[in-house]
């Protein structure tokens, strides 16, 4: 599976196929410079 971002977009969400996989398996050969998470219950 390949994920491409439209110009100017940098938001990504996981999908069911990624459940149970390690982060390294998901990211493949991508270089991730920064990553943030959002905790819905804490709204932060």
PDB file of C-alpha atoms in Angstrom:
ATOM      1  CA  UNK A   1       0.000   0.000   0.000  1.00  0.00           C
ATOM      2  CA  UNK A   2       1.270   3.453  -0.869  1.00  0.00           C
ATOM      3  CA  UNK A   3       0.186   6.695   0.800  1.00  0.00           C
ATOM      4  CA  UNK A   4       0.691   9.960  -1.075  1.00  0.00           C
ATOM      5  CA  UNK A   5      -0.003  13.413   0.331  1.00  0.00           C
ATOM      6  CA  UNK A   6      -1.481  16.222  -1.730  1.00  0.00           C
ATOM      7  CA  UNK A   7       0.671  19.331  -1.865  1.00  0.00           C
ATOM      8  CA  UNK A   8       0.383  21.263   1.417  1.00  0.00           C
ATOM      9  CA  UNK A   9      -1.106  18.363   3.411  1.00  0.00           C
ATOM     10  CA  UNK A  10       0.839  16.594   6.147  1.00  0.00           C
ATOM     11  CA  UNK A  11      -1.869  14.904   8.238  1.00  0.00           C
ATOM     12  CA  UNK A  12      -2.009  11.135   8.324  1.00  0.00           C
ATOM     13  CA  UNK A  13      -4.212   8.694  10.232  1.00  0.00           C
ATOM     14  CA  UNK A  14      -3.694   4.970  10.652  1.00  0.00           C
ATOM     15  CA  UNK A  15      -6.044   2.344   9.230  1.00  0.00           C
ATOM     16  CA  UNK A  16      -7.234  -1.093  10.392  1.00  0.00           C
ATOM     17  CA  UNK A  17      -4.600  -2.889   8.253  1.00  0.00           C
ATOM     18  CA  UNK A  18      -1.908  -1.378  10.464  1.00  0.00           C
ATOM     19  CA  UNK A  19      -3.267  -2.773  13.747  1.00  0.00           C
ATOM     20  CA  UNK A  20      -0.779  -4.971  15.577  1.00  0.00           C
ATOM     21  CA  UNK A  21       2.210  -3.799  13.514  1.00  0.00           C
ATOM     22  CA  UNK A  22       5.239  -2.043  14.939  1.00  0.00           C
ATOM     23  CA  UNK A  23       5.926   1.589  14.092  1.00  0.00           C
ATOM     24  CA  UNK A  24       8.938   0.529  11.985  1.00  0.00           C
ATOM     25  CA  UNK A  25       6.727  -1.812   9.939  1.00  0.00           C
ATOM     26  CA  UNK A  26       4.245   0.989   9.310  1.00  0.00           C
ATOM     27  CA  UNK A  27       6.688   3.764   8.426  1.00  0.00           C
ATOM     28  CA  UNK A  28       8.770   1.660   6.047  1.00  0.00           C
ATOM     29  CA  UNK A  29      11.567   3.744   4.531  1.00  0.00           C
ATOM     30  CA  UNK A  30       9.926   7.130   5.238  1.00  0.00           C
ATOM     31  CA  UNK A  31      11.942   9.769   7.064  1.00  0.00           C
ATOM     32  CA  UNK A  32       9.809  11.231   9.831  1.00  0.00           C
ATOM     33  CA  UNK A  33      11.094  14.575  11.043  1.00  0.00           C
ATOM     34  CA  UNK A  34       8.387  15.336  13.632  1.00  0.00           C
ATOM     35  CA  UNK A  35       5.333  13.514  14.950  1.00  0.00           C
ATOM     36  CA  UNK A  36       2.512  14.578  17.244  1.00  0.00           C
ATOM     37  CA  UNK A  37      -0.438  12.769  18.750  1.00  0.00           C
ATOM     38  CA  UNK A  38      -3.857  13.937  19.933  1.00  0.00           C
ATOM     39  CA  UNK A  39      -5.563  12.496  22.970  1.00  0.00           C
ATOM     40  CA  UNK A  40      -9.319  12.855  22.429  1.00  0.00           C
ATOM     41  CA  UNK A  41     -10.390  12.419  26.058  1.00  0.00           C
ATOM     42  CA  UNK A  42      -7.943  15.051  27.290  1.00  0.00           C
ATOM     43  CA  UNK A  43      -8.551  17.252  24.207  1.00  0.00           C
ATOM     44  CA  UNK A  44      -4.817  17.868  23.958  1.00  0.00           C
TER      45      UNK A  44
END
